């Protein structure tokens, strides 16, 4: 499913969602609508096991809210928060492949993704810079930055609108890997294909359990974990996993 604002490619059980809204991949109401349609497509396609989110071009991952769509500002504020939360709670692993800068809402999208890879380029920076405009992050940035880095570090980064290079972001755990210039999609695909080799039902069960912990608490997460155990133990993938173990070979999981 492609649109004017979002491109979707599917390859080797990996779905690639590209924000395509030049010049800075800023997000307006139409882009959010297209983004959600793309998520629908990727979630419903059983052949897709991992999703990579990136931005078109080499200069920007996502610049956040498109201020030229101020007439829809209130709708975008609510819809943007809901959409990034949908990414955070997505049923399949989501990798953010960051080329160029990811500021404001773009950083918030990266924080909502489950893995973050970023190119090492002079002008590539990541951060929540909203306070420079007299506003605060509104698409989950405060919450997810604190979840990722802890309160004190999150406050330091947000209150002073710091922009971090890839190396600086890696050093504090804001991203998971620094990619060489031009290599972030290659690295993201390599990570995605490693995840693809894992048992899909198991991956979904782990992701659902952790997401439940983050959003609904320990007791509910423990219930979800036990439900997941029951489901996967009776699966063909479990039979394949145990069979491969005893036969001393690599398992081939099919999500069944």
JSON list of C-alpha atoms in Angstrom, two decimals:
[
{"chain": "A", "resi": 1, "resn": "UNK", "atom": "CA", "xyz": [0.00, 0.00, 0.00]},
{"chain": "A", "resi": 2, "resn": "UNK", "atom": "CA", "xyz": [1.57, 3.24, -1.17]},
{"chain": "A", "resi": 3, "resn": "UNK", "atom": "CA", "xyz": [0.19, 6.76, -0.84]},
{"chain": "A", "resi": 4, "resn": "UNK", "atom": "CA", "xyz": [1.44, 10.24, -1.50]},
{"chain": "A", "resi": 5, "resn": "UNK", "atom": "CA", "xyz": [2.87, 10.46, 2.02]},
{"chain": "A", "resi": 6, "resn": "UNK", "atom": "CA", "xyz": [3.79, 6.89, 2.96]},
{"chain": "A", "resi": 7, "resn": "UNK", "atom": "CA", "xyz": [5.47, 4.14, 0.95]},
{"chain": "A", "resi": 8, "resn": "UNK", "atom": "CA", "xyz": [5.31, 0.45, 1.86]},
{"chain": "A", "resi": 9, "resn": "UNK", "atom": "CA", "xyz": [7.64, -2.26, 0.57]},
{"chain": "A", "resi": 10, "resn": "UNK", "atom": "CA", "xyz": [7.60, -5.92, 1.58]},
{"chain": "A", "resi": 11, "resn": "UNK", "atom": "CA", "xyz": [10.66, -8.10, 1.22]},
{"chain": "A", "resi": 12, "resn": "UNK", "atom": "CA", "xyz": [11.76, -11.36, 2.90]},
{"chain": "A", "resi": 13, "resn": "UNK", "atom": "CA", "xyz": [9.04, -11.19, 5.59]},
{"chain": "A", "resi": 14, "resn": "UNK", "atom": "CA", "xyz": [10.01, -7.59, 6.37]},
{"chain": "A", "resi": 15, "resn": "UNK", "atom": "CA", "xyz": [7.74, -4.60, 5.85]},
{"chain": "A", "resi": 16, "resn": "UNK", "atom": "CA", "xyz": [9.43, -1.25, 5.18]},
{"chain": "A", "resi": 17, "resn": "UNK", "atom": "CA", "xyz": [7.32, 1.84, 5.92]},
{"chain": "A", "resi": 18, "resn": "UNK", "atom": "CA", "xyz": [8.84, 5.04, 4.53]},
{"chain": "A", "resi": 19, "resn": "UNK", "atom": "CA", "xyz": [7.55, 8.49, 5.45]},
{"chain": "A", "resi": 20, "resn": "UNK", "atom": "CA", "xyz": [7.63, 10.34, 2.13]},
{"chain": "A", "resi": 21, "resn": "UNK", "atom": "CA", "xyz": [6.64, 13.93, 2.82]},
{"chain": "A", "resi": 22, "resn": "UNK", "atom": "CA", "xyz": [9.37, 16.24, 1.50]},
{"chain": "A", "resi": 23, "resn": "UNK", "atom": "CA", "xyz": [11.31, 18.26, 2.20]},
{"chain": "A", "resi": 24, "resn": "UNK", "atom": "CA", "xyz": [11.64, 17.18, 5.86]},
{"chain": "A", "resi": 25, "resn": "UNK", "atom": "CA", "xyz": [9.17, 14.29, 6.25]},
{"chain": "A", "resi": 26, "resn": "UNK", "atom": "CA", "xyz": [7.09, 16.42, 8.57]},
{"chain": "A", "resi": 27, "resn": "UNK", "atom": "CA", "xyz": [3.79, 14.89, 9.66]},
{"chain": "A", "resi": 28, "resn": "UNK", "atom": "CA", "xyz": [0.43, 16.47, 8.88]},
{"chain": "A", "resi": 29, "resn": "UNK", "atom": "CA", "xyz": [-3.06, 15.00, 9.30]},
{"chain": "A", "resi": 30, "resn": "UNK", "atom": "CA", "xyz": [-3.01, 13.33, 5.87]},
{"chain": "A", "resi": 31, "resn": "UNK", "atom": "CA", "xyz": [0.34, 11.71, 6.64]},
{"chain": "A", "resi": 32, "resn": "UNK", "atom": "CA", "xyz": [-0.97, 10.35, 9.94]},
{"chain": "A", "resi": 33, "resn": "UNK", "atom": "CA", "xyz": [-3.98, 8.89, 8.15]},
{"chain": "A", "resi": 34, "resn": "UNK", "atom": "CA", "xyz": [-1.77, 7.24, 5.54]},
{"chain": "A", "resi": 35, "resn": "UNK", "atom": "CA", "xyz": [0.63, 6.04, 8.23]},
{"chain": "A", "resi": 36, "resn": "UNK", "atom": "CA", "xyz": [-2.19, 4.27, 10.05]},
{"chain": "A", "resi": 37, "resn": "UNK", "atom": "CA", "xyz": [-3.45, 2.66, 6.86]},
{"chain": "A", "resi": 38, "resn": "UNK", "atom": "CA", "xyz": [0.07, 1.36, 6.27]},
{"chain": "A", "resi": 39, "resn": "UNK", "atom": "CA", "xyz": [0.18, -0.04, 9.81]},
{"chain": "A", "resi": 40, "resn": "UNK", "atom": "CA", "xyz": [-3.15, -1.77, 9.16]},
{"chain": "A", "resi": 41, "resn": "UNK", "atom": "CA", "xyz": [-1.70, -3.38, 6.06]},
{"chain": "A", "resi": 42, "resn": "UNK", "atom": "CA", "xyz": [1.50, -4.50, 7.78]},
{"chain": "A", "resi": 43, "resn": "UNK", "atom": "CA", "xyz": [-0.28, -5.82, 10.85]},
{"chain": "A", "resi": 44, "resn": "UNK", "atom": "CA", "xyz": [-2.82, -7.83, 8.84]},
{"chain": "A", "resi": 45, "resn": "UNK", "atom": "CA", "xyz": [-0.25, -9.33, 6.46]},
{"chain": "A", "resi": 46, "resn": "UNK", "atom": "CA", "xyz": [0.81, -12.61, 8.06]},
{"chain": "A", "resi": 47, "resn": "UNK", "atom": "CA", "xyz": [3.89, -12.82, 5.83]},
{"chain": "A", "resi": 48, "resn": "UNK", "atom": "CA", "xyz": [5.29, -9.67, 7.47]},
{"chain": "A", "resi": 49, "resn": "UNK", "atom": "CA", "xyz": [7.11, -10.51, 10.71]},
{"chain": "A", "resi": 50, "resn": "UNK", "atom": "CA", "xyz": [9.12, -7.32, 11.30]},
{"chain": "A", "resi": 51, "resn": "UNK", "atom": "CA", "xyz": [8.57, -3.66, 10.36]},
{"chain": "A", "resi": 52, "resn": "UNK", "atom": "CA", "xyz": [11.24, -1.07, 9.56]},
{"chain": "A", "resi": 53, "resn": "UNK", "atom": "CA", "xyz": [10.26, 2.61, 9.71]},
{"chain": "A", "resi": 54, "resn": "UNK", "atom": "CA", "xyz": [12.41, 5.14, 7.91]},
{"chain": "A", "resi": 55, "resn": "UNK", "atom": "CA", "xyz": [12.21, 8.49, 6.14]},
{"chain": "A", "resi": 56, "resn": "UNK", "atom": "CA", "xyz": [12.61, 9.24, 2.45]},
{"chain": "A", "resi": 57, "resn": "UNK", "atom": "CA", "xyz": [15.87, 10.90, 1.44]},
{"chain": "A", "resi": 58, "resn": "UNK", "atom": "CA", "xyz": [19.11, 11.09, 3.36]},
{"chain": "A", "resi": 59, "resn": "UNK", "atom": "CA", "xyz": [18.64, 14.27, 5.39]},
{"chain": "A", "resi": 60, "resn": "UNK", "atom": "CA", "xyz": [15.64, 13.54, 7.61]},
{"chain": "A", "resi": 61, "resn": "UNK", "atom": "CA", "xyz": [14.07, 10.60, 9.40]},
{"chain": "A", "resi": 62, "resn": "UNK", "atom": "CA", "xyz": [11.06, 12.64, 10.49]},
{"chain": "A", "resi": 63, "resn": "UNK", "atom": "CA", "xyz": [10.78, 16.28, 11.46]},
{"chain": "A", "resi": 64, "resn": "UNK", "atom": "CA", "xyz": [7.68, 15.88, 13.60]},
{"chain": "A", "resi": 65, "resn": "UNK", "atom": "CA", "xyz": [4.54, 17.99, 13.24]},
{"chain": "A", "resi": 66, "resn": "UNK", "atom": "CA", "xyz": [4.09, 19.89, 10.00]},
{"chain": "A", "resi": 67, "resn": "UNK", "atom": "CA", "xyz": [3.42, 23.45, 11.18]},
{"chain": "A", "resi": 68, "resn": "UNK", "atom": "CA", "xyz": [1.89, 24.33, 7.81]},
{"chain": "A", "resi": 69, "resn": "UNK", "atom": "CA", "xyz": [-1.07, 22.15, 8.86]},
{"chain": "A", "resi": 70, "resn": "UNK", "atom": "CA", "xyz": [-1.82, 24.35, 11.87]},
{"chain": "A", "resi": 71, "resn": "UNK", "atom": "CA", "xyz": [-5.52, 24.33, 11.01]},
{"chain": "A", "resi": 72, "resn": "UNK", "atom": "CA", "xyz": [-5.56, 20.66, 12.01]},
{"chain": "A", "resi": 73, "resn": "UNK", "atom": "CA", "xyz": [-3.24, 21.16, 14.97]},
{"chain": "A", "resi": 74, "resn": "UNK", "atom": "CA", "xyz": [-5.61, 19.85, 17.64]},
{"chain": "A", "resi": 75, "resn": "UNK", "atom": "CA", "xyz": [-6.51, 16.78, 15.59]},
{"chain": "A", "resi": 76, "resn": "UNK", "atom": "CA", "xyz": [-2.84, 16.09, 14.88]},
{"chain": "A", "resi": 77, "resn": "UNK", "atom": "CA", "xyz": [-1.93, 16.42, 18.54]},
{"chain": "A", "resi": 78, "resn": "UNK", "atom": "CA", "xyz": [-4.39, 13.71, 19.55]},
{"chain": "A", "resi": 79, "resn": "UNK", "atom": "CA", "xyz": [-3.99, 11.53, 16.48]},
{"chain": "A", "resi": 80, "resn": "UNK", "atom": "CA", "xyz": [-0.21, 11.75, 16.55]},
{"chain": "A", "resi": 81, "resn": "UNK", "atom": "CA", "xyz": [-0.08, 10.61, 20.16]},
{"chain": "A", "resi": 82, "resn": "UNK", "atom": "CA", "xyz": [-2.44, 7.71, 19.41]},
{"chain": "A", "resi": 83, "resn": "UNK", "atom": "CA", "xyz": [-0.44, 6.71, 16.32]},
{"chain": "A", "resi": 84, "resn": "UNK", "atom": "CA", "xyz": [2.96, 6.69, 18.01]},
{"chain": "A", "resi": 85, "resn": "UNK", "atom": "CA", "xyz": [1.42, 4.67, 20.87]},
{"chain": "A", "resi": 86, "resn": "UNK", "atom": "CA", "xyz": [0.16, 2.24, 18.26]},
{"chain": "A", "resi": 87, "resn": "UNK", "atom": "CA", "xyz": [3.76, 1.86, 17.05]},
{"chain": "A", "resi": 88, "resn": "UNK", "atom": "CA", "xyz": [4.92, 1.33, 20.65]},
{"chain": "A", "resi": 89, "resn": "UNK", "atom": "CA", "xyz": [2.29, -1.39, 21.17]},
{"chain": "A", "resi": 90, "resn": "UNK", "atom": "CA", "xyz": [2.57, -2.92, 17.70]},
{"chain": "A", "resi": 91, "resn": "UNK", "atom": "CA", "xyz": [2.19, -6.68, 17.55]},
{"chain": "A", "resi": 92, "resn": "UNK", "atom": "CA", "xyz": [5.38, -7.10, 15.48]},
{"chain": "A", "resi": 93, "resn": "UNK", "atom": "CA", "xyz": [8.87, -5.77, 16.23]},
{"chain": "A", "resi": 94, "resn": "UNK", "atom": "CA", "xyz": [9.45, -2.26, 14.88]},
{"chain": "A", "resi": 95, "resn": "UNK", "atom": "CA", "xyz": [12.90, -0.97, 13.93]},
{"chain": "A", "resi": 96, "resn": "UNK", "atom": "CA", "xyz": [13.54, 2.75, 13.40]},
{"chain": "A", "resi": 97, "resn": "UNK", "atom": "CA", "xyz": [16.20, 3.28, 10.71]},
{"chain": "A", "resi": 98, "resn": "UNK", "atom": "CA", "xyz": [17.27, 6.88, 11.27]},
{"chain": "A", "resi": 99, "resn": "UNK", "atom": "CA", "xyz": [19.08, 8.68, 8.45]},
{"chain": "A", "resi": 100, "resn": "UNK", "atom": "CA", "xyz": [19.54, 12.37, 9.06]},
{"chain": "A", "resi": 101, "resn": "UNK", "atom": "CA", "xyz": [17.89, 14.22, 11.93]},
{"chain": "A", "resi": 102, "resn": "UNK", "atom": "CA", "xyz": [15.06, 12.98, 14.14]},
{"chain": "A", "resi": 103, "resn": "UNK", "atom": "CA", "xyz": [13.84, 15.91, 16.19]},
{"chain": "A", "resi": 104, "resn": "UNK", "atom": "CA", "xyz": [10.60, 16.64, 18.03]},
{"chain": "A", "resi": 105, "resn": "UNK", "atom": "CA", "xyz": [7.90, 14.29, 16.82]},
{"chain": "A", "resi": 106, "resn": "UNK", "atom": "CA", "xyz": [10.49, 12.39, 14.80]},
{"chain": "A", "resi": 107, "resn": "UNK", "atom": "CA", "xyz": [12.41, 11.60, 17.97]},
{"chain": "A", "resi": 108, "resn": "UNK", "atom": "CA", "xyz": [9.11, 10.60, 19.58]},
{"chain": "A", "resi": 109, "resn": "UNK", "atom": "CA", "xyz": [8.48, 8.13, 16.74]},
{"chain": "A", "resi": 110, "resn": "UNK", "atom": "CA", "xyz": [11.97, 6.70, 17.22]},
{"chain": "A", "resi": 111, "resn": "UNK", "atom": "CA", "xyz": [11.34, 6.34, 20.96]},
{"chain": "A", "resi": 112, "resn": "UNK", "atom": "CA", "xyz": [8.10, 4.47, 20.23]},
{"chain": "A", "resi": 113, "resn": "UNK", "atom": "CA", "xyz": [9.95, 2.00, 18.00]},
{"chain": "A", "resi": 114, "resn": "UNK", "atom": "CA", "xyz": [11.34, -1.14, 19.61]},
{"chain": "A", "resi": 115, "resn": "UNK", "atom": "CA", "xyz": [14.85, -0.81, 18.15]},
{"chain": "A", "resi": 116, "resn": "UNK", "atom": "CA", "xyz": [16.68, 2.33, 16.98]},
{"chain": "A", "resi": 117, "resn": "UNK", "atom": "CA", "xyz": [19.56, 2.46, 14.49]},
{"chain": "A", "resi": 118, "resn": "UNK", "atom": "CA", "xyz": [21.07, 5.80, 13.44]},
{"chain": "A", "resi": 119, "resn": "UNK", "atom": "CA", "xyz": [23.57, 6.86, 10.79]},
{"chain": "A", "resi": 120, "resn": "UNK", "atom": "CA", "xyz": [26.76, 8.57, 11.88]},
{"chain": "A", "resi": 121, "resn": "UNK", "atom": "CA", "xyz": [26.66, 11.80, 9.86]},
{"chain": "A", "resi": 122, "resn": "UNK", "atom": "CA", "xyz": [27.73, 15.33, 10.83]},
{"chain": "A", "resi": 123, "resn": "UNK", "atom": "CA", "xyz": [24.22, 16.81, 10.61]},
{"chain": "A", "resi": 124, "resn": "UNK", "atom": "CA", "xyz": [22.36, 13.77, 11.94]},
{"chain": "A", "resi": 125, "resn": "UNK", "atom": "CA", "xyz": [20.98, 14.54, 15.39]},
{"chain": "A", "resi": 126, "resn": "UNK", "atom": "CA", "xyz": [18.19, 13.26, 17.60]},
{"chain": "A", "resi": 127, "resn": "UNK", "atom": "CA", "xyz": [16.35, 14.98, 20.42]},
{"chain": "A", "resi": 128, "resn": "UNK", "atom": "CA", "xyz": [13.18, 16.50, 21.82]},
{"chain": "A", "resi": 129, "resn": "UNK", "atom": "CA", "xyz": [13.52, 20.18, 21.02]},
{"chain": "A", "resi": 130, "resn": "UNK", "atom": "CA", "xyz": [9.95, 21.39, 21.63]},
{"chain": "A", "resi": 131, "resn": "UNK", "atom": "CA", "xyz": [10.82, 23.62, 24.60]},
{"chain": "A", "resi": 132, "resn": "UNK", "atom": "CA", "xyz": [12.76, 25.87, 22.21]},
{"chain": "A", "resi": 133, "resn": "UNK", "atom": "CA", "xyz": [9.31, 26.79, 20.82]},
{"chain": "A", "resi": 134, "resn": "UNK", "atom": "CA", "xyz": [7.74, 27.25, 24.24]},
{"chain": "A", "resi": 135, "resn": "UNK", "atom": "CA", "xyz": [5.82, 23.96, 24.03]},
{"chain": "A", "resi": 136, "resn": "UNK", "atom": "CA", "xyz": [6.38, 20.41, 25.29]},
{"chain": "A", "resi": 137, "resn": "UNK", "atom": "CA", "xyz": [6.54, 17.07, 23.51]},
{"chain": "A", "resi": 138, "resn": "UNK", "atom": "CA", "xyz": [2.99, 15.88, 22.88]},
{"chain": "A", "resi": 139, "resn": "UNK", "atom": "CA", "xyz": [3.28, 12.52, 21.15]},
{"chain": "A", "resi": 140, "resn": "UNK", "atom": "CA", "xyz": [4.61, 10.53, 24.09]},
{"chain": "A", "resi": 141, "resn": "UNK", "atom": "CA", "xyz": [8.12, 11.96, 24.13]},
{"chain": "A", "resi": 142, "resn": "UNK", "atom": "CA", "xyz": [8.36, 12.92, 27.80]},
{"chain": "A", "resi": 143, "resn": "UNK", "atom": "CA", "xyz": [7.05, 9.55, 28.93]},
{"chain": "A", "resi": 144, "resn": "UNK", "atom": "CA", "xyz": [9.09, 7.39, 26.57]},
{"chain": "A", "resi": 145, "resn": "UNK", "atom": "CA", "xyz": [12.32, 9.34, 27.04]},
{"chain": "A", "resi": 146, "resn": "UNK", "atom": "CA", "xyz": [12.00, 8.87, 30.80]},
{"chain": "A", "resi": 147, "resn": "UNK", "atom": "CA", "xyz": [11.15, 5.19, 30.31]},
{"chain": "A", "resi": 148, "resn": "UNK", "atom": "CA", "xyz": [14.22, 4.73, 28.14]},
{"chain": "A", "resi": 149, "resn": "UNK", "atom": "CA", "xyz": [16.79, 6.79, 30.05]},
{"chain": "A", "resi": 150, "resn": "UNK", "atom": "CA", "xyz": [15.38, 7.46, 33.51]},
{"chain": "A", "resi": 151, "resn": "UNK", "atom": "CA", "xyz": [13.98, 10.67, 34.92]},
{"chain": "A", "resi": 152, "resn": "UNK", "atom": "CA", "xyz": [17.12, 12.76, 35.49]},
{"chain": "A", "resi": 153, "resn": "UNK", "atom": "CA", "xyz": [18.65, 12.16, 32.07]},
{"chain": "A", "resi": 154, "resn": "UNK", "atom": "CA", "xyz": [15.31, 12.65, 30.35]},
{"chain": "A", "resi": 155, "resn": "UNK", "atom": "CA", "xyz": [14.81, 15.97, 32.13]},
{"chain": "A", "resi": 156, "resn": "UNK", "atom": "CA", "xyz": [18.29, 17.11, 31.15]},
{"chain": "A", "resi": 157, "resn": "UNK", "atom": "CA", "xyz": [17.72, 16.29, 27.48]},
{"chain": "A", "resi": 158, "resn": "UNK", "atom": "CA", "xyz": [14.18, 17.68, 27.25]},
{"chain": "A", "resi": 159, "resn": "UNK", "atom": "CA", "xyz": [14.46, 20.82, 29.39]},
{"chain": "A", "resi": 160, "resn": "UNK", "atom": "CA", "xyz": [17.55, 21.99, 27.49]},
{"chain": "A", "resi": 161, "resn": "UNK", "atom": "CA", "xyz": [16.37, 20.78, 24.05]},
{"chain": "A", "resi": 162, "resn": "UNK", "atom": "CA", "xyz": [19.59, 18.87, 23.50]},
{"chain": "A", "resi": 163, "resn": "UNK", "atom": "CA", "xyz": [20.40, 17.48, 20.08]},
{"chain": "A", "resi": 164, "resn": "UNK", "atom": "CA", "xyz": [22.59, 14.39, 20.21]},
{"chain": "A", "resi": 165, "resn": "UNK", "atom": "CA", "xyz": [24.81, 12.89, 17.55]},
{"chain": "A", "resi": 166, "resn": "UNK", "atom": "CA", "xyz": [24.55, 9.16, 16.86]},
{"chain": "A", "resi": 167, "resn": "UNK", "atom": "CA", "xyz": [27.62, 8.45, 18.99]},
{"chain": "A", "resi": 168, "resn": "UNK", "atom": "CA", "xyz": [26.27, 10.53, 21.89]},
{"chain": "A", "resi": 169, "resn": "UNK", "atom": "CA", "xyz": [22.85, 8.85, 21.64]},
{"chain": "A", "resi": 170, "resn": "UNK", "atom": "CA", "xyz": [24.45, 5.40, 21.65]},
{"chain": "A", "resi": 171, "resn": "UNK", "atom": "CA", "xyz": [26.59, 6.22, 24.68]},
{"chain": "A", "resi": 172, "resn": "UNK", "atom": "CA", "xyz": [23.53, 6.91, 26.86]},
{"chain": "A", "resi": 173, "resn": "UNK", "atom": "CA", "xyz": [21.36, 4.12, 25.43]},
{"chain": "A", "resi": 174, "resn": "UNK", "atom": "CA", "xyz": [18.98, 6.28, 23.42]},
{"chain": "A", "resi": 175, "resn": "UNK", "atom": "CA", "xyz": [19.76, 4.25, 20.28]},
{"chain": "A", "resi": 176, "resn": "UNK", "atom": "CA", "xyz": [20.93, 0.66, 19.86]},
{"chain": "A", "resi": 177, "resn": "UNK", "atom": "CA", "xyz": [23.47, 0.92, 17.04]},
{"chain": "A", "resi": 178, "resn": "UNK", "atom": "CA", "xyz": [25.42, 3.50, 15.06]},
{"chain": "A", "resi": 179, "resn": "UNK", "atom": "CA", "xyz": [25.53, 2.80, 11.34]},
{"chain": "A", "resi": 180, "resn": "UNK", "atom": "CA", "xyz": [28.14, 4.06, 8.91]},
{"chain": "A", "resi": 181, "resn": "UNK", "atom": "CA", "xyz": [26.94, 6.73, 6.44]},
{"chain": "A", "resi": 182, "resn": "UNK", "atom": "CA", "xyz": [24.61, 5.14, 3.91]},
{"chain": "A", "resi": 183, "resn": "UNK", "atom": "CA", "xyz": [24.43, 1.84, 5.82]},
{"chain": "A", "resi": 184, "resn": "UNK", "atom": "CA", "xyz": [21.47, 2.27, 8.18]},
{"chain": "A", "resi": 185, "resn": "UNK", "atom": "CA", "xyz": [18.93, 0.45, 6.00]},
{"chain": "A", "resi": 186, "resn": "UNK", "atom": "CA", "xyz": [21.38, -2.38, 5.42]},
{"chain": "A", "resi": 187, "resn": "UNK", "atom": "CA", "xyz": [21.94, -2.71, 9.16]},
{"chain": "A", "resi": 188, "resn": "UNK", "atom": "CA", "xyz": [18.22, -2.46, 9.88]},
{"chain": "A", "resi": 189, "resn": "UNK", "atom": "CA", "xyz": [17.47, -5.19, 7.35]},
{"chain": "A", "resi": 190, "resn": "UNK", "atom": "CA", "xyz": [20.16, -7.42, 8.86]},
{"chain": "A", "resi": 191, "resn": "UNK", "atom": "CA", "xyz": [18.59, -7.01, 12.30]},
{"chain": "A", "resi": 192, "resn": "UNK", "atom": "CA", "xyz": [15.11, -7.60, 10.87]},
{"chain": "A", "resi": 193, "resn": "UNK", "atom": "CA", "xyz": [16.20, -10.81, 9.14]},
{"chain": "A", "resi": 194, "resn": "UNK", "atom": "CA", "xyz": [17.74, -12.07, 12.38]},
{"chain": "A", "resi": 195, "resn": "UNK", "atom": "CA", "xyz": [14.37, -11.54, 14.08]},
{"chain": "A", "resi": 196, "resn": "UNK", "atom": "CA", "xyz": [12.57, -13.20, 11.14]},
{"chain": "A", "resi": 197, "resn": "UNK", "atom": "CA", "xyz": [14.50, -16.40, 11.91]},
{"chain": "A", "resi": 198, "resn": "UNK", "atom": "CA", "xyz": [13.06, -16.51, 15.40]},
{"chain": "A", "resi": 199, "resn": "UNK", "atom": "CA", "xyz": [9.71, -18.28, 16.05]},
{"chain": "A", "resi": 200, "resn": "UNK", "atom": "CA", "xyz": [6.98, -15.77, 15.12]},
{"chain": "A", "resi": 201, "resn": "UNK", "atom": "CA", "xyz": [4.50, -16.93, 17.77]},
{"chain": "A", "resi": 202, "resn": "UNK", "atom": "CA", "xyz": [7.21, -16.68, 20.40]},
{"chain": "A", "resi": 203, "resn": "UNK", "atom": "CA", "xyz": [8.27, -13.22, 19.25]},
{"chain": "A", "resi": 204, "resn": "UNK", "atom": "CA", "xyz": [4.65, -12.04, 19.39]},
{"chain": "A", "resi": 205, "resn": "UNK", "atom": "CA", "xyz": [4.19, -13.56, 22.85]},
{"chain": "A", "resi": 206, "resn": "UNK", "atom": "CA", "xyz": [7.28, -11.86, 24.26]},
{"chain": "A", "resi": 207, "resn": "UNK", "atom": "CA", "xyz": [6.37, -8.50, 22.70]},
{"chain": "A", "resi": 208, "resn": "UNK", "atom": "CA", "xyz": [2.79, -8.69, 23.97]},
{"chain": "A", "resi": 209, "resn": "UNK", "atom": "CA", "xyz": [3.96, -9.57, 27.47]},
{"chain": "A", "resi": 210, "resn": "UNK", "atom": "CA", "xyz": [6.45, -6.71, 27.67]},
{"chain": "A", "resi": 211, "resn": "UNK", "atom": "CA", "xyz": [3.99, -4.21, 26.20]},
{"chain": "A", "resi": 212, "resn": "UNK", "atom": "CA", "xyz": [1.38, -5.31, 28.73]},
{"chain": "A", "resi": 213, "resn": "UNK", "atom": "CA", "xyz": [3.89, -4.78, 31.53]},
{"chain": "A", "resi": 214, "resn": "UNK", "atom": "CA", "xyz": [4.67, -1.26, 30.32]},
{"chain": "A", "resi": 215, "resn": "UNK", "atom": "CA", "xyz": [1.05, -0.23, 29.87]},
{"chain": "A", "resi": 216, "resn": "UNK", "atom": "CA", "xyz": [-0.99, -2.34, 32.30]},
{"chain": "A", "resi": 217, "resn": "UNK", "atom": "CA", "xyz": [1.41, -3.46, 35.02]},
{"chain": "A", "resi": 218, "resn": "UNK", "atom": "CA", "xyz": [3.05, -6.57, 36.44]},
{"chain": "A", "resi": 219, "resn": "UNK", "atom": "CA", "xyz": [0.01, -8.64, 37.39]},
{"chain": "A", "resi": 220, "resn": "UNK", "atom": "CA", "xyz": [-1.63, -8.37, 33.97]},
{"chain": "A", "resi": 221, "resn": "UNK", "atom": "CA", "xyz": [1.67, -9.00, 32.21]},
{"chain": "A", "resi": 222, "resn": "UNK", "atom": "CA", "xyz": [2.17, -12.23, 34.16]},
{"chain": "A", "resi": 223, "resn": "UNK", "atom": "CA", "xyz": [-1.27, -13.40, 33.02]},
{"chain": "A", "resi": 224, "resn": "UNK", "atom": "CA", "xyz": [-0.44, -12.58, 29.40]},
{"chain": "A", "resi": 225, "resn": "UNK", "atom": "CA", "xyz": [2.87, -14.40, 29.70]},
{"chain": "A", "resi": 226, "resn": "UNK", "atom": "CA", "xyz": [1.15, -17.56, 30.92]},
{"chain": "A", "resi": 227, "resn": "UNK", "atom": "CA", "xyz": [-1.40, -17.36, 28.11]},
{"chain": "A", "resi": 228, "resn": "UNK", "atom": "CA", "xyz": [1.48, -17.08, 25.68]},
{"chain": "A", "resi": 229, "resn": "UNK", "atom": "CA", "xyz": [3.22, -20.11, 27.15]},
{"chain": "A", "resi": 230, "resn": "UNK", "atom": "CA", "xyz": [0.12, -22.25, 26.69]},
{"chain": "A", "resi": 231, "resn": "UNK", "atom": "CA", "xyz": [-0.29, -21.06, 23.10]},
{"chain": "A", "resi": 232, "resn": "UNK", "atom": "CA", "xyz": [3.28, -21.67, 21.96]},
{"chain": "A", "resi": 233, "resn": "UNK", "atom": "CA", "xyz": [3.77, -25.01, 23.73]},
{"chain": "A", "resi": 234, "resn": "UNK", "atom": "CA", "xyz": [1.09, -26.58, 21.54]},
{"chain": "A", "resi": 235, "resn": "UNK", "atom": "CA", "xyz": [2.37, -25.01, 18.31]},
{"chain": "A", "resi": 236, "resn": "UNK", "atom": "CA", "xyz": [4.11, -26.63, 15.37]},
{"chain": "A", "resi": 237, "resn": "UNK", "atom": "CA", "xyz": [6.96, -24.20, 15.94]},
{"chain": "A", "resi": 238, "resn": "UNK", "atom": "CA", "xyz": [7.54, -25.69, 19.39]},
{"chain": "A", "resi": 239, "resn": "UNK", "atom": "CA", "xyz": [7.58, -29.17, 17.86]},
{"chain": "A", "resi": 240, "resn": "UNK", "atom": "CA", "xyz": [10.08, -27.94, 15.29]},
{"chain": "A", "resi": 241, "resn": "UNK", "atom": "CA", "xyz": [12.22, -26.28, 17.95]},
{"chain": "A", "resi": 242, "resn": "UNK", "atom": "CA", "xyz": [12.44, -29.35, 20.15]},
{"chain": "A", "resi": 243, "resn": "UNK", "atom": "CA", "xyz": [12.92, -31.62, 17.13]},
{"chain": "A", "resi": 244, "resn": "UNK", "atom": "CA", "xyz": [15.77, -29.48, 15.81]},
{"chain": "A", "resi": 245, "resn": "UNK", "atom": "CA", "xyz": [17.38, -29.45, 19.24]},
{"chain": "A", "resi": 246, "resn": "UNK", "atom": "CA", "xyz": [17.49, -33.22, 19.50]},
{"chain": "A", "resi": 247, "resn": "UNK", "atom": "CA", "xyz": [18.47, -33.63, 15.84]},
{"chain": "A", "resi": 248, "resn": "UNK", "atom": "CA", "xyz": [21.24, -31.04, 16.24]},
{"chain": "A", "resi": 249, "resn": "UNK", "atom": "CA", "xyz": [20.11, -28.84, 13.34]},
{"chain": "A", "resi": 250, "resn": "UNK", "atom": "CA", "xyz": [18.84, -25.30, 12.85]},
{"chain": "A", "resi": 251, "resn": "UNK", "atom": "CA", "xyz": [15.07, -24.98, 13.30]},
{"chain": "A", "resi": 252, "resn": "UNK", "atom": "CA", "xyz": [12.85, -23.53, 10.61]},
{"chain": "A", "resi": 253, "resn": "UNK", "atom": "CA", "xyz": [9.94, -21.66, 12.19]},
{"chain": "A", "resi": 254, "resn": "UNK", "atom": "CA", "xyz": [6.77, -20.90, 10.23]},
{"chain": "A", "resi": 255, "resn": "UNK", "atom": "CA", "xyz": [4.56, -19.19, 12.78]},
{"chain": "A", "resi": 256, "resn": "UNK", "atom": "CA", "xyz": [2.24, -22.17, 13.14]}
]
